[in-house]
Amino acid sequence: MKLYSYWQSTTSYRVRAVLNLKGVEYDILPVNLLTGEQRGVGYRGMNPGMGVPTLVLDDGQVLTQSLAIIDYLDATWSDPPMLPGDASRRARVLAAALAIAVDVHPVNNLRVVQALKTRFGADQDACVEWMHHWMAEGFDQFAALIEDEARFSFNDDTPDLADICLVAQAYNARRWGLALEDWPRLATIEAACLALPEIEAAHPRRQPDAVA
């Protein structure tokens, strides 16, 4: 299968990490968001949202939206599971994941920041302050939702969807100068995730389109 991905995209990072953890083979096709490749006619035909990631299955089916892709991967390759089987525990993990994927990421992504600059006159410092505000709120929420003592957010064994969303957003926080050490529990989870070779291999700096 083929994964259309951008190296610094946190949503692409999520899917790369899950593919690696599940041992699924895939090829990366980079999409340069900064030059607007995602708005090209060919790519837009696959992904009407003009974002990344896009996963093309071996039979030609096209999947978009990172959480939908991860849901497909979890249904098709169940080990390790991204969500637990127990219904109440599943809801708790999903709530923590959505604190990042729904409450933080959409207001901090590239096209929103570009709109703040071009349509509303925000300068770079104001945009960074904007991103810090929403990331801090999301990290506060995430920290309040997870377990206190587990190696990862909810268990000691393997990362789940909440961890995957966190580690990707943690990269973005550090990229924009927000110290995750202000949330020691989250920094510990991030370190535990990055100690796994599958997640380290999904890290932005390890991608074929990474720029030094």
mmCIF file with all atom_site columns, C-alpha atoms in Angstrom:
data_model
loop_
_atom_site.group_PDB
_atom_site.id
_atom_site.type_symbol
_atom_site.label_atom_id
_atom_site.label_alt_id
_atom_site.label_comp_id
_atom_site.label_asym_id
_atom_site.label_entity_id
_atom_site.label_seq_id
_atom_site.pdbx_PDB_ins_code
_atom_site.Cartn_x
_atom_site.Cartn_y
_atom_site.Cartn_z
_atom_site.occupancy
_atom_site.B_iso_or_equiv
_atom_site.pdbx_formal_charge
_atom_site.auth_seq_id
_atom_site.auth_comp_id
_atom_site.auth_asym_id
_atom_site.auth_atom_id
_atom_site.pdbx_PDB_model_num
ATOM 1   C CA . MET A 1 1   ? 0.000   0.000  0.000  1.00 0.00 ? 1   MET A CA 1
ATOM 2   C CA . LYS A 1 2   ? 0.989   3.619  -0.450 1.00 0.00 ? 2   LYS A CA 1
ATOM 3   C CA . LEU A 1 3   ? 0.915   6.400  2.123  1.00 0.00 ? 3   LEU A CA 1
ATOM 4   C CA . TYR A 1 4   ? 0.826   9.978  0.930  1.00 0.00 ? 4   TYR A CA 1
ATOM 5   C CA . SER A 1 5   ? 2.518   11.829 3.755  1.00 0.00 ? 5   SER A CA 1
ATOM 6   C CA . TYR A 1 6   ? 4.252   15.064 4.713  1.00 0.00 ? 6   TYR A CA 1
ATOM 7   C CA . TRP A 1 7   ? 7.177   14.713 7.085  1.00 0.00 ? 7   TRP A CA 1
ATOM 8   C CA . GLN A 1 8   ? 6.092   17.348 9.636  1.00 0.00 ? 8   GLN A CA 1
ATOM 9   C CA . SER A 1 9   ? 2.387   16.529 9.510  1.00 0.00 ? 9   SER A CA 1
ATOM 10  C CA . THR A 1 10  ? 1.224   15.245 12.897 1.00 0.00 ? 10  THR A CA 1
ATOM 11  C CA . THR A 1 11  ? -1.651  13.374 11.262 1.00 0.00 ? 11  THR A CA 1
ATOM 12  C CA . SER A 1 12  ? 0.782   11.618 8.917  1.00 0.00 ? 12  SER A CA 1
ATOM 13  C CA . TYR A 1 13  ? 3.002   10.860 11.912 1.00 0.00 ? 13  TYR A CA 1
ATOM 14  C CA . ARG A 1 14  ? 0.064   9.137  13.649 1.00 0.00 ? 14  ARG A CA 1
ATOM 15  C CA . VAL A 1 15  ? -0.596  6.845  10.705 1.00 0.00 ? 15  VAL A CA 1
ATOM 16  C CA . ARG A 1 16  ? 3.084   6.067  10.107 1.00 0.00 ? 16  ARG A CA 1
ATOM 17  C CA . ALA A 1 17  ? 3.426   5.064  13.763 1.00 0.00 ? 17  ALA A CA 1
ATOM 18  C CA . VAL A 1 18  ? 0.398   2.766  13.677 1.00 0.00 ? 18  VAL A CA 1
ATOM 19  C CA . LEU A 1 19  ? 1.471   1.140  10.411 1.00 0.00 ? 19  LEU A CA 1
ATOM 20  C CA . ASN A 1 20  ? 4.899   0.475  11.909 1.00 0.00 ? 20  ASN A CA 1
ATOM 21  C CA . LEU A 1 21  ? 3.545   -0.866 15.206 1.00 0.00 ? 21  LEU A CA 1
ATOM 22  C CA . LYS A 1 22  ? 1.297   -3.279 13.325 1.00 0.00 ? 22  LYS A CA 1
ATOM 23  C CA . GLY A 1 23  ? 4.089   -4.362 10.996 1.00 0.00 ? 23  GLY A CA 1
ATOM 24  C CA . VAL A 1 24  ? 2.251   -3.305 7.843  1.00 0.00 ? 24  VAL A CA 1
ATOM 25  C CA . GLU A 1 25  ? 4.433   -2.748 4.791  1.00 0.00 ? 25  GLU A CA 1
ATOM 26  C CA . TYR A 1 26  ? 3.892   0.509  2.924  1.00 0.00 ? 26  TYR A CA 1
ATOM 27  C CA . ASP A 1 27  ? 5.619   2.949  0.621  1.00 0.00 ? 27  ASP A CA 1
ATOM 28  C CA . ILE A 1 28  ? 5.731   6.668  1.391  1.00 0.00 ? 28  ILE A CA 1
ATOM 29  C CA . LEU A 1 29  ? 4.886   9.159  -1.324 1.00 0.00 ? 29  LEU A CA 1
ATOM 30  C CA . PRO A 1 30  ? 5.771   12.626 -0.012 1.00 0.00 ? 30  PRO A CA 1
ATOM 31  C CA . VAL A 1 31  ? 3.342   15.509 -0.501 1.00 0.00 ? 31  VAL A CA 1
ATOM 32  C CA . ASN A 1 32  ? 4.901   18.942 -0.020 1.00 0.00 ? 32  ASN A CA 1
ATOM 33  C CA . LEU A 1 33  ? 2.282   20.990 1.804  1.00 0.00 ? 33  LEU A CA 1
ATOM 34  C CA . LEU A 1 34  ? 4.423   24.126 1.723  1.00 0.00 ? 34  LEU A CA 1
ATOM 35  C CA . THR A 1 35  ? 4.480   24.243 -2.079 1.00 0.00 ? 35  THR A CA 1
ATOM 36  C CA . GLY A 1 36  ? 0.799   23.336 -2.386 1.00 0.00 ? 36  GLY A CA 1
ATOM 37  C CA . GLU A 1 37  ? 1.119   19.878 -3.930 1.00 0.00 ? 37  GLU A CA 1
ATOM 38  C CA . GLN A 1 38  ? -1.978  18.849 -1.968 1.00 0.00 ? 38  GLN A CA 1
ATOM 39  C CA . ARG A 1 39  ? -4.060  21.276 -4.032 1.00 0.00 ? 39  ARG A CA 1
ATOM 40  C CA . GLY A 1 40  ? -3.084  19.737 -7.367 1.00 0.00 ? 40  GLY A CA 1
ATOM 41  C CA . VAL A 1 41  ? -5.895  18.249 -9.439 1.00 0.00 ? 41  VAL A CA 1
ATOM 42  C CA . GLY A 1 42  ? -4.567  14.696 -9.225 1.00 0.00 ? 42  GLY A CA 1
ATOM 43  C CA . TYR A 1 43  ? -4.120  14.680 -5.471 1.00 0.00 ? 43  TYR A CA 1
ATOM 44  C CA . ARG A 1 44  ? -7.364  16.550 -4.824 1.00 0.00 ? 44  ARG A CA 1
ATOM 45  C CA . GLY A 1 45  ? -9.142  13.834 -6.810 1.00 0.00 ? 45  GLY A CA 1
ATOM 46  C CA . MET A 1 46  ? -7.953  11.296 -4.255 1.00 0.00 ? 46  MET A CA 1
ATOM 47  C CA . ASN A 1 47  ? -8.365  13.473 -1.182 1.00 0.00 ? 47  ASN A CA 1
ATOM 48  C CA . PRO A 1 48  ? -11.058 16.168 -1.522 1.00 0.00 ? 48  PRO A CA 1
ATOM 49  C CA . GLY A 1 49  ? -9.933  17.642 1.802  1.00 0.00 ? 49  GLY A CA 1
ATOM 50  C CA . MET A 1 50  ? -6.535  18.380 0.235  1.00 0.00 ? 50  MET A CA 1
ATOM 51  C CA . GLY A 1 51  ? -4.690  17.195 3.314  1.00 0.00 ? 51  GLY A CA 1
ATOM 52  C CA . VAL A 1 52  ? -2.499  14.361 4.441  1.00 0.00 ? 52  VAL A CA 1
ATOM 53  C CA . PRO A 1 53  ? -2.361  11.492 5.058  1.00 0.00 ? 53  PRO A CA 1
ATOM 54  C CA . THR A 1 54  ? -3.980  9.535  2.253  1.00 0.00 ? 54  THR A CA 1
ATOM 55  C CA . LEU A 1 55  ? -3.655  5.753  2.259  1.00 0.00 ? 55  LEU A CA 1
ATOM 56  C CA . VAL A 1 56  ? -4.066  3.841  -1.004 1.00 0.00 ? 56  VAL A CA 1
ATOM 57  C CA . LEU A 1 57  ? -4.739  0.159  -0.401 1.00 0.00 ? 57  LEU A CA 1
ATOM 58  C CA . ASP A 1 58  ? -3.346  -2.604 -2.568 1.00 0.00 ? 58  ASP A CA 1
ATOM 59  C CA . ASP A 1 59  ? -6.738  -2.981 -4.274 1.00 0.00 ? 59  ASP A CA 1
ATOM 60  C CA . GLY A 1 60  ? -6.811  0.716  -5.138 1.00 0.00 ? 60  GLY A CA 1
ATOM 61  C CA . GLN A 1 61  ? -9.239  1.881  -2.472 1.00 0.00 ? 61  GLN A CA 1
ATOM 62  C CA . VAL A 1 62  ? -8.385  5.301  -1.059 1.00 0.00 ? 62  VAL A CA 1
ATOM 63  C CA . LEU A 1 63  ? -8.714  6.175  2.628  1.00 0.00 ? 63  LEU A CA 1
ATOM 64  C CA . THR A 1 64  ? -8.394  9.665  4.098  1.00 0.00 ? 64  THR A CA 1
ATOM 65  C CA . GLN A 1 65  ? -8.460  11.269 7.567  1.00 0.00 ? 65  GLN A CA 1
ATOM 66  C CA . SER A 1 66  ? -5.917  9.867  10.022 1.00 0.00 ? 66  SER A CA 1
ATOM 67  C CA . LEU A 1 67  ? -8.374  8.543  12.608 1.00 0.00 ? 67  LEU A CA 1
ATOM 68  C CA . ALA A 1 68  ? -10.448 6.823  9.920  1.00 0.00 ? 68  ALA A CA 1
ATOM 69  C CA . ILE A 1 69  ? -7.291  5.250  8.499  1.00 0.00 ? 69  ILE A CA 1
ATOM 70  C CA . ILE A 1 70  ? -6.222  4.083  11.953 1.00 0.00 ? 70  ILE A CA 1
ATOM 71  C CA . ASP A 1 71  ? -9.699  2.637  12.545 1.00 0.00 ? 71  ASP A CA 1
ATOM 72  C CA . TYR A 1 72  ? -9.352  0.663  9.301  1.00 0.00 ? 72  TYR A CA 1
ATOM 73  C CA . LEU A 1 73  ? -5.895  -0.547 10.267 1.00 0.00 ? 73  LEU A CA 1
ATOM 74  C CA . ASP A 1 74  ? -7.137  -1.600 13.695 1.00 0.00 ? 74  ASP A CA 1
ATOM 75  C CA . ALA A 1 75  ? -10.020 -3.551 12.170 1.00 0.00 ? 75  ALA A CA 1
ATOM 76  C CA . THR A 1 76  ? -7.731  -5.236 9.651  1.00 0.00 ? 76  THR A CA 1
ATOM 77  C CA . TRP A 1 77  ? -4.588  -5.790 11.736 1.00 0.00 ? 77  TRP A CA 1
ATOM 78  C CA . SER A 1 78  ? -5.758  -6.157 15.323 1.00 0.00 ? 78  SER A CA 1
ATOM 79  C CA . ASP A 1 79  ? -2.366  -6.526 17.015 1.00 0.00 ? 79  ASP A CA 1
ATOM 80  C CA . PRO A 1 80  ? -1.482  -4.367 18.804 1.00 0.00 ? 80  PRO A CA 1
ATOM 81  C CA . PRO A 1 81  ? -4.919  -2.805 19.306 1.00 0.00 ? 81  PRO A CA 1
ATOM 82  C CA . MET A 1 82  ? -5.186  0.956  19.274 1.00 0.00 ? 82  MET A CA 1
ATOM 83  C CA . LEU A 1 83  ? -8.376  0.862  21.344 1.00 0.00 ? 83  LEU A CA 1
ATOM 84  C CA . PRO A 1 84  ? -9.192  -1.602 24.148 1.00 0.00 ? 84  PRO A CA 1
ATOM 85  C CA . GLY A 1 85  ? -12.059 -4.060 23.927 1.00 0.00 ? 85  GLY A CA 1
ATOM 86  C CA . ASP A 1 86  ? -13.767 -2.989 27.147 1.00 0.00 ? 86  ASP A CA 1
ATOM 87  C CA . ALA A 1 87  ? -16.398 -0.384 26.236 1.00 0.00 ? 87  ALA A CA 1
ATOM 88  C CA . SER A 1 88  ? -15.841 2.068  29.085 1.00 0.00 ? 88  SER A CA 1
ATOM 89  C CA . ARG A 1 89  ? -12.065 1.861  28.808 1.00 0.00 ? 89  ARG A CA 1
ATOM 90  C CA . ARG A 1 90  ? -12.331 2.302  25.058 1.00 0.00 ? 90  ARG A CA 1
ATOM 91  C CA . ALA A 1 91  ? -14.345 5.482  25.599 1.00 0.00 ? 91  ALA A CA 1
ATOM 92  C CA . ARG A 1 92  ? -11.708 6.839  27.995 1.00 0.00 ? 92  ARG A CA 1
ATOM 93  C CA . VAL A 1 93  ? -8.845  6.193  25.573 1.00 0.00 ? 93  VAL A CA 1
ATOM 94  C CA . LEU A 1 94  ? -10.828 7.727  22.733 1.00 0.00 ? 94  LEU A CA 1
ATOM 95  C CA . ALA A 1 95  ? -11.652 10.817 24.811 1.00 0.00 ? 95  ALA A CA 1
ATOM 96  C CA . ALA A 1 96  ? -7.956  11.428 25.489 1.00 0.00 ? 96  ALA A CA 1
ATOM 97  C CA . ALA A 1 97  ? -7.072  10.885 21.836 1.00 0.00 ? 97  ALA A CA 1
ATOM 98  C CA . LEU A 1 98  ? -9.766  13.322 20.734 1.00 0.00 ? 98  LEU A CA 1
ATOM 99  C CA . ALA A 1 99  ? -8.521  15.940 23.194 1.00 0.00 ? 99  ALA A CA 1
ATOM 100 C CA . ILE A 1 100 ? -5.537  16.152 20.846 1.00 0.00 ? 100 ILE A CA 1
ATOM 101 C CA . ALA A 1 101 ? -6.975  15.153 17.473 1.00 0.00 ? 101 ALA A CA 1
ATOM 102 C CA . VAL A 1 102 ? -10.153 17.257 17.693 1.00 0.00 ? 102 VAL A CA 1
ATOM 103 C CA . ASP A 1 103 ? -9.504  20.009 20.238 1.00 0.00 ? 103 ASP A CA 1
ATOM 104 C CA . VAL A 1 104 ? -5.882  20.877 19.372 1.00 0.00 ? 104 VAL A CA 1
ATOM 105 C CA . HIS A 1 105 ? -4.877  19.812 15.885 1.00 0.00 ? 105 HIS A CA 1
ATOM 106 C CA . PRO A 1 106 ? -7.627  21.425 13.766 1.00 0.00 ? 106 PRO A CA 1
ATOM 107 C CA . VAL A 1 107 ? -7.009  24.929 15.130 1.00 0.00 ? 107 VAL A CA 1
ATOM 108 C CA . ASN A 1 108 ? -3.231  24.611 14.825 1.00 0.00 ? 108 ASN A CA 1
ATOM 109 C CA . ASN A 1 109 ? -2.782  23.073 11.404 1.00 0.00 ? 109 ASN A CA 1
ATOM 110 C CA . LEU A 1 110 ? -1.012  24.749 8.503  1.00 0.00 ? 110 LEU A CA 1
ATOM 111 C CA . ARG A 1 111 ? -4.027  26.120 6.669  1.00 0.00 ? 111 ARG A CA 1
ATOM 112 C CA . VAL A 1 112 ? -5.476  27.700 9.816  1.00 0.00 ? 112 VAL A CA 1
ATOM 113 C CA . VAL A 1 113 ? -2.168  29.386 10.662 1.00 0.00 ? 113 VAL A CA 1
ATOM 114 C CA . GLN A 1 114 ? -1.847  30.565 7.060  1.00 0.00 ? 114 GLN A CA 1
ATOM 115 C CA . ALA A 1 115 ? -5.371  32.022 7.261  1.00 0.00 ? 115 ALA A CA 1
ATOM 116 C CA . LEU A 1 116 ? -4.513  33.826 10.490 1.00 0.00 ? 116 LEU A CA 1
ATOM 117 C CA . LYS A 1 117 ? -1.686  35.526 8.613  1.00 0.00 ? 117 LYS A CA 1
ATOM 118 C CA . THR A 1 118 ? -3.270  36.223 5.243  1.00 0.00 ? 118 THR A CA 1
ATOM 119 C CA . ARG A 1 119 ? -6.875  36.957 6.227  1.00 0.00 ? 119 ARG A CA 1
ATOM 120 C CA . PHE A 1 120 ? -6.562  38.358 9.725  1.00 0.00 ? 120 PHE A CA 1
ATOM 121 C CA . GLY A 1 121 ? -3.152  40.022 9.695  1.00 0.00 ? 121 GLY A CA 1
ATOM 122 C CA . ALA A 1 122 ? -1.536  37.972 12.449 1.00 0.00 ? 122 ALA A CA 1
ATOM 123 C CA . ASP A 1 123 ? 2.255   38.046 12.523 1.00 0.00 ? 123 ASP A CA 1
ATOM 124 C CA . GLN A 1 124 ? 4.440   35.028 13.278 1.00 0.00 ? 124 GLN A CA 1
ATOM 125 C CA . ASP A 1 125 ? 4.674   35.785 17.013 1.00 0.00 ? 125 ASP A CA 1
ATOM 126 C CA . ALA A 1 126 ? 0.894   35.998 17.283 1.00 0.00 ? 126 ALA A CA 1
ATOM 127 C CA . CYS A 1 127 ? 0.506   32.704 15.424 1.00 0.00 ? 127 CYS A CA 1
ATOM 128 C CA . VAL A 1 128 ? 2.951   30.965 17.754 1.00 0.00 ? 128 VAL A CA 1
ATOM 129 C CA . GLU A 1 129 ? 1.108   32.377 20.769 1.00 0.00 ? 129 GLU A CA 1
ATOM 130 C CA . TRP A 1 130 ? -2.143  31.069 19.260 1.00 0.00 ? 130 TRP A CA 1
ATOM 131 C CA . MET A 1 131 ? -0.671  27.584 18.828 1.00 0.00 ? 131 MET A CA 1
ATOM 132 C CA . HIS A 1 132 ? 0.792   27.543 22.345 1.00 0.00 ? 132 HIS A CA 1
ATOM 133 C CA . HIS A 1 133 ? -2.588  28.485 23.820 1.00 0.00 ? 133 HIS A CA 1
ATOM 134 C CA . TRP A 1 134 ? -4.495  25.640 22.201 1.00 0.00 ? 134 TRP A CA 1
ATOM 135 C CA . MET A 1 135 ? -1.752  23.070 22.731 1.00 0.00 ? 135 MET A CA 1
ATOM 136 C CA . ALA A 1 136 ? -1.507  23.960 26.427 1.00 0.00 ? 136 ALA A CA 1
ATOM 137 C CA . GLU A 1 137 ? -5.268  23.629 26.854 1.00 0.00 ? 137 GLU A CA 1
ATOM 138 C CA . GLY A 1 138 ? -5.202  20.274 25.097 1.00 0.00 ? 138 GLY A CA 1
ATOM 139 C CA . PHE A 1 139 ? -2.274  18.976 27.130 1.00 0.00 ? 139 PHE A CA 1
ATOM 140 C CA . ASP A 1 140 ? -4.012  20.028 30.357 1.00 0.00 ? 140 ASP A CA 1
ATOM 141 C CA . GLN A 1 141 ? -7.103  18.128 29.298 1.00 0.00 ? 141 GLN A CA 1
ATOM 142 C CA . PHE A 1 142 ? -5.112  15.075 28.182 1.00 0.00 ? 142 PHE A CA 1
ATOM 143 C CA . ALA A 1 143 ? -3.170  14.935 31.461 1.00 0.00 ? 143 ALA A CA 1
ATOM 144 C CA . ALA A 1 144 ? -6.414  15.011 33.445 1.00 0.00 ? 144 ALA A CA 1
ATOM 145 C CA . LEU A 1 145 ? -7.916  12.130 31.461 1.00 0.00 ? 145 LEU A CA 1
ATOM 146 C CA . ILE A 1 146 ? -5.145  9.528  31.573 1.00 0.00 ? 146 ILE A CA 1
ATOM 147 C CA . GLU A 1 147 ? -3.892  7.064  34.188 1.00 0.00 ? 147 GLU A CA 1
ATOM 148 C CA . ASP A 1 148 ? -1.370  8.334  36.742 1.00 0.00 ? 148 ASP A CA 1
ATOM 149 C CA . GLU A 1 149 ? 1.057   5.429  36.970 1.00 0.00 ? 149 GLU A CA 1
ATOM 150 C CA . ALA A 1 150 ? 1.039   3.441  33.714 1.00 0.00 ? 150 ALA A CA 1
ATOM 151 C CA . ARG A 1 151 ? 4.038   3.373  31.378 1.00 0.00 ? 151 ARG A CA 1
ATOM 152 C CA . PHE A 1 152 ? 1.868   4.748  28.586 1.00 0.00 ? 152 PHE A CA 1
ATOM 153 C CA . SER A 1 153 ? -1.349  6.742  28.919 1.00 0.00 ? 153 SER A CA 1
ATOM 154 C CA . PHE A 1 154 ? -3.532  3.835  30.000 1.00 0.00 ? 154 PHE A CA 1
ATOM 155 C CA . ASN A 1 155 ? -1.406  0.673  30.175 1.00 0.00 ? 155 ASN A CA 1
ATOM 156 C CA . ASP A 1 156 ? 2.115   -0.671 30.598 1.00 0.00 ? 156 ASP A CA 1
ATOM 157 C CA . ASP A 1 157 ? 2.204   -2.902 27.530 1.00 0.00 ? 157 ASP A CA 1
ATOM 158 C CA . THR A 1 158 ? 1.865   -0.977 24.290 1.00 0.00 ? 158 THR A CA 1
ATOM 159 C CA . PRO A 1 159 ? 0.899   2.478  23.039 1.00 0.00 ? 159 PRO A CA 1
ATOM 160 C CA . ASP A 1 160 ? -2.743  3.031  22.176 1.00 0.00 ? 160 ASP A CA 1
ATOM 161 C CA . LEU A 1 161 ? -4.522  5.677  20.136 1.00 0.00 ? 161 LEU A CA 1
ATOM 162 C CA . ALA A 1 162 ? -4.174  8.271  22.890 1.00 0.00 ? 162 ALA A CA 1
ATOM 163 C CA . ASP A 1 163 ? -0.399  7.782  22.994 1.00 0.00 ? 163 ASP A CA 1
ATOM 164 C CA . ILE A 1 164 ? -0.109  7.985  19.216 1.00 0.00 ? 164 ILE A CA 1
ATOM 165 C CA . CYS A 1 165 ? -1.997  11.280 19.123 1.00 0.00 ? 165 CYS A CA 1
ATOM 166 C CA . LEU A 1 166 ? 0.083   12.620 22.006 1.00 0.00 ? 166 LEU A CA 1
ATOM 167 C CA . VAL A 1 167 ? 3.518   11.744 20.645 1.00 0.00 ? 167 VAL A CA 1
ATOM 168 C CA . ALA A 1 168 ? 2.730   13.348 17.296 1.00 0.00 ? 168 ALA A CA 1
ATOM 169 C CA . GLN A 1 169 ? 1.424   16.529 18.925 1.00 0.00 ? 169 GLN A CA 1
ATOM 170 C CA . ALA A 1 170 ? 4.404   16.592 21.288 1.00 0.00 ? 170 ALA A CA 1
ATOM 171 C CA . TYR A 1 171 ? 6.671   16.834 18.259 1.00 0.00 ? 171 TYR A CA 1
ATOM 172 C CA . ASN A 1 172 ? 4.712   19.838 17.041 1.00 0.00 ? 172 ASN A CA 1
ATOM 173 C CA . ALA A 1 173 ? 4.822   21.450 20.478 1.00 0.00 ? 173 ALA A CA 1
ATOM 174 C CA . ARG A 1 174 ? 8.603   21.172 20.641 1.00 0.00 ? 174 ARG A CA 1
ATOM 175 C CA . ARG A 1 175 ? 8.879   22.411 17.071 1.00 0.00 ? 175 ARG A CA 1
ATOM 176 C CA . TRP A 1 176 ? 7.138   25.625 18.094 1.00 0.00 ? 176 TRP A CA 1
ATOM 177 C CA . GLY A 1 177 ? 8.949   26.057 21.395 1.00 0.00 ? 177 GLY A CA 1
ATOM 178 C CA . LEU A 1 178 ? 6.367   24.734 23.857 1.00 0.00 ? 178 LEU A CA 1
ATOM 179 C CA . ALA A 1 179 ? 8.204   22.709 26.515 1.00 0.00 ? 179 ALA A CA 1
ATOM 180 C CA . LEU A 1 180 ? 6.437   19.430 27.192 1.00 0.00 ? 180 LEU A CA 1
ATOM 181 C CA . GLU A 1 181 ? 8.357   19.256 30.465 1.00 0.00 ? 181 GLU A CA 1
ATOM 182 C CA . ASP A 1 182 ? 5.660   21.544 31.877 1.00 0.00 ? 182 ASP A CA 1
ATOM 183 C CA . TRP A 1 183 ? 3.580   18.335 31.772 1.00 0.00 ? 183 TRP A CA 1
ATOM 184 C CA . PRO A 1 184 ? 6.017   15.777 33.262 1.00 0.00 ? 184 PRO A CA 1
ATOM 185 C CA . ARG A 1 185 ? 3.629   12.839 32.884 1.00 0.00 ? 185 ARG A CA 1
ATOM 186 C CA . LEU A 1 186 ? 3.199   13.579 29.191 1.00 0.00 ? 186 LEU A CA 1
ATOM 187 C CA . ALA A 1 187 ? 6.948   13.971 28.670 1.00 0.00 ? 187 ALA A CA 1
ATOM 188 C CA . THR A 1 188 ? 7.435   10.550 30.275 1.00 0.00 ? 188 THR A CA 1
ATOM 189 C CA . ILE A 1 189 ? 4.876   8.981  27.934 1.00 0.00 ? 189 ILE A CA 1
ATOM 190 C CA . GLU A 1 190 ? 6.491   10.658 24.943 1.00 0.00 ? 190 GLU A CA 1
ATOM 191 C CA . ALA A 1 191 ? 9.885   9.223  25.926 1.00 0.00 ? 191 ALA A CA 1
ATOM 192 C CA . ALA A 1 192 ? 8.397   5.737  26.368 1.00 0.00 ? 192 ALA A CA 1
ATOM 193 C CA . CYS A 1 193 ? 6.855   5.940  22.905 1.00 0.00 ? 193 CYS A CA 1
ATOM 194 C CA . LEU A 1 194 ? 10.021  7.208  21.230 1.00 0.00 ? 194 LEU A CA 1
ATOM 195 C CA . ALA A 1 195 ? 12.001  4.381  22.834 1.00 0.00 ? 195 ALA A CA 1
ATOM 196 C CA . LEU A 1 196 ? 10.086  1.993  20.559 1.00 0.00 ? 196 LEU A CA 1
ATOM 197 C CA . PRO A 1 197 ? 11.844  1.547  17.189 1.00 0.00 ? 197 PRO A CA 1
ATOM 198 C CA . GLU A 1 198 ? 8.518   1.503  15.336 1.00 0.00 ? 198 GLU A CA 1
ATOM 199 C CA . ILE A 1 199 ? 7.589   4.961  16.577 1.00 0.00 ? 199 ILE A CA 1
ATOM 200 C CA . GLU A 1 200 ? 11.112  6.314  16.255 1.00 0.00 ? 200 GLU A CA 1
ATOM 201 C CA . ALA A 1 201 ? 11.030  5.206  12.598 1.00 0.00 ? 201 ALA A CA 1
ATOM 202 C CA . ALA A 1 202 ? 7.816   7.207  12.126 1.00 0.00 ? 202 ALA A CA 1
ATOM 203 C CA . HIS A 1 203 ? 9.377   10.380 13.547 1.00 0.00 ? 203 HIS A CA 1
ATOM 204 C CA . PRO A 1 204 ? 9.426   13.352 11.154 1.00 0.00 ? 204 PRO A CA 1
ATOM 205 C CA . ARG A 1 205 ? 13.210  13.581 11.035 1.00 0.00 ? 205 ARG A CA 1
ATOM 206 C CA . ARG A 1 206 ? 13.367  9.976  9.768  1.00 0.00 ? 206 ARG A CA 1
ATOM 207 C CA . GLN A 1 207 ? 11.180  10.614 6.721  1.00 0.00 ? 207 GLN A CA 1
ATOM 208 C CA . PRO A 1 208 ? 12.453  10.672 3.132  1.00 0.00 ? 208 PRO A CA 1
ATOM 209 C CA . ASP A 1 209 ? 11.191  14.231 2.595  1.00 0.00 ? 209 ASP A CA 1
ATOM 210 C CA . ALA A 1 210 ? 12.614  15.601 5.861  1.00 0.00 ? 210 ALA A CA 1
ATOM 211 C CA . VAL A 1 211 ? 14.445  18.901 5.589  1.00 0.00 ? 211 VAL A CA 1
ATOM 212 C CA . ALA A 1 212 ? 17.336  19.633 7.935  1.00 0.00 ? 212 ALA A CA 1
#
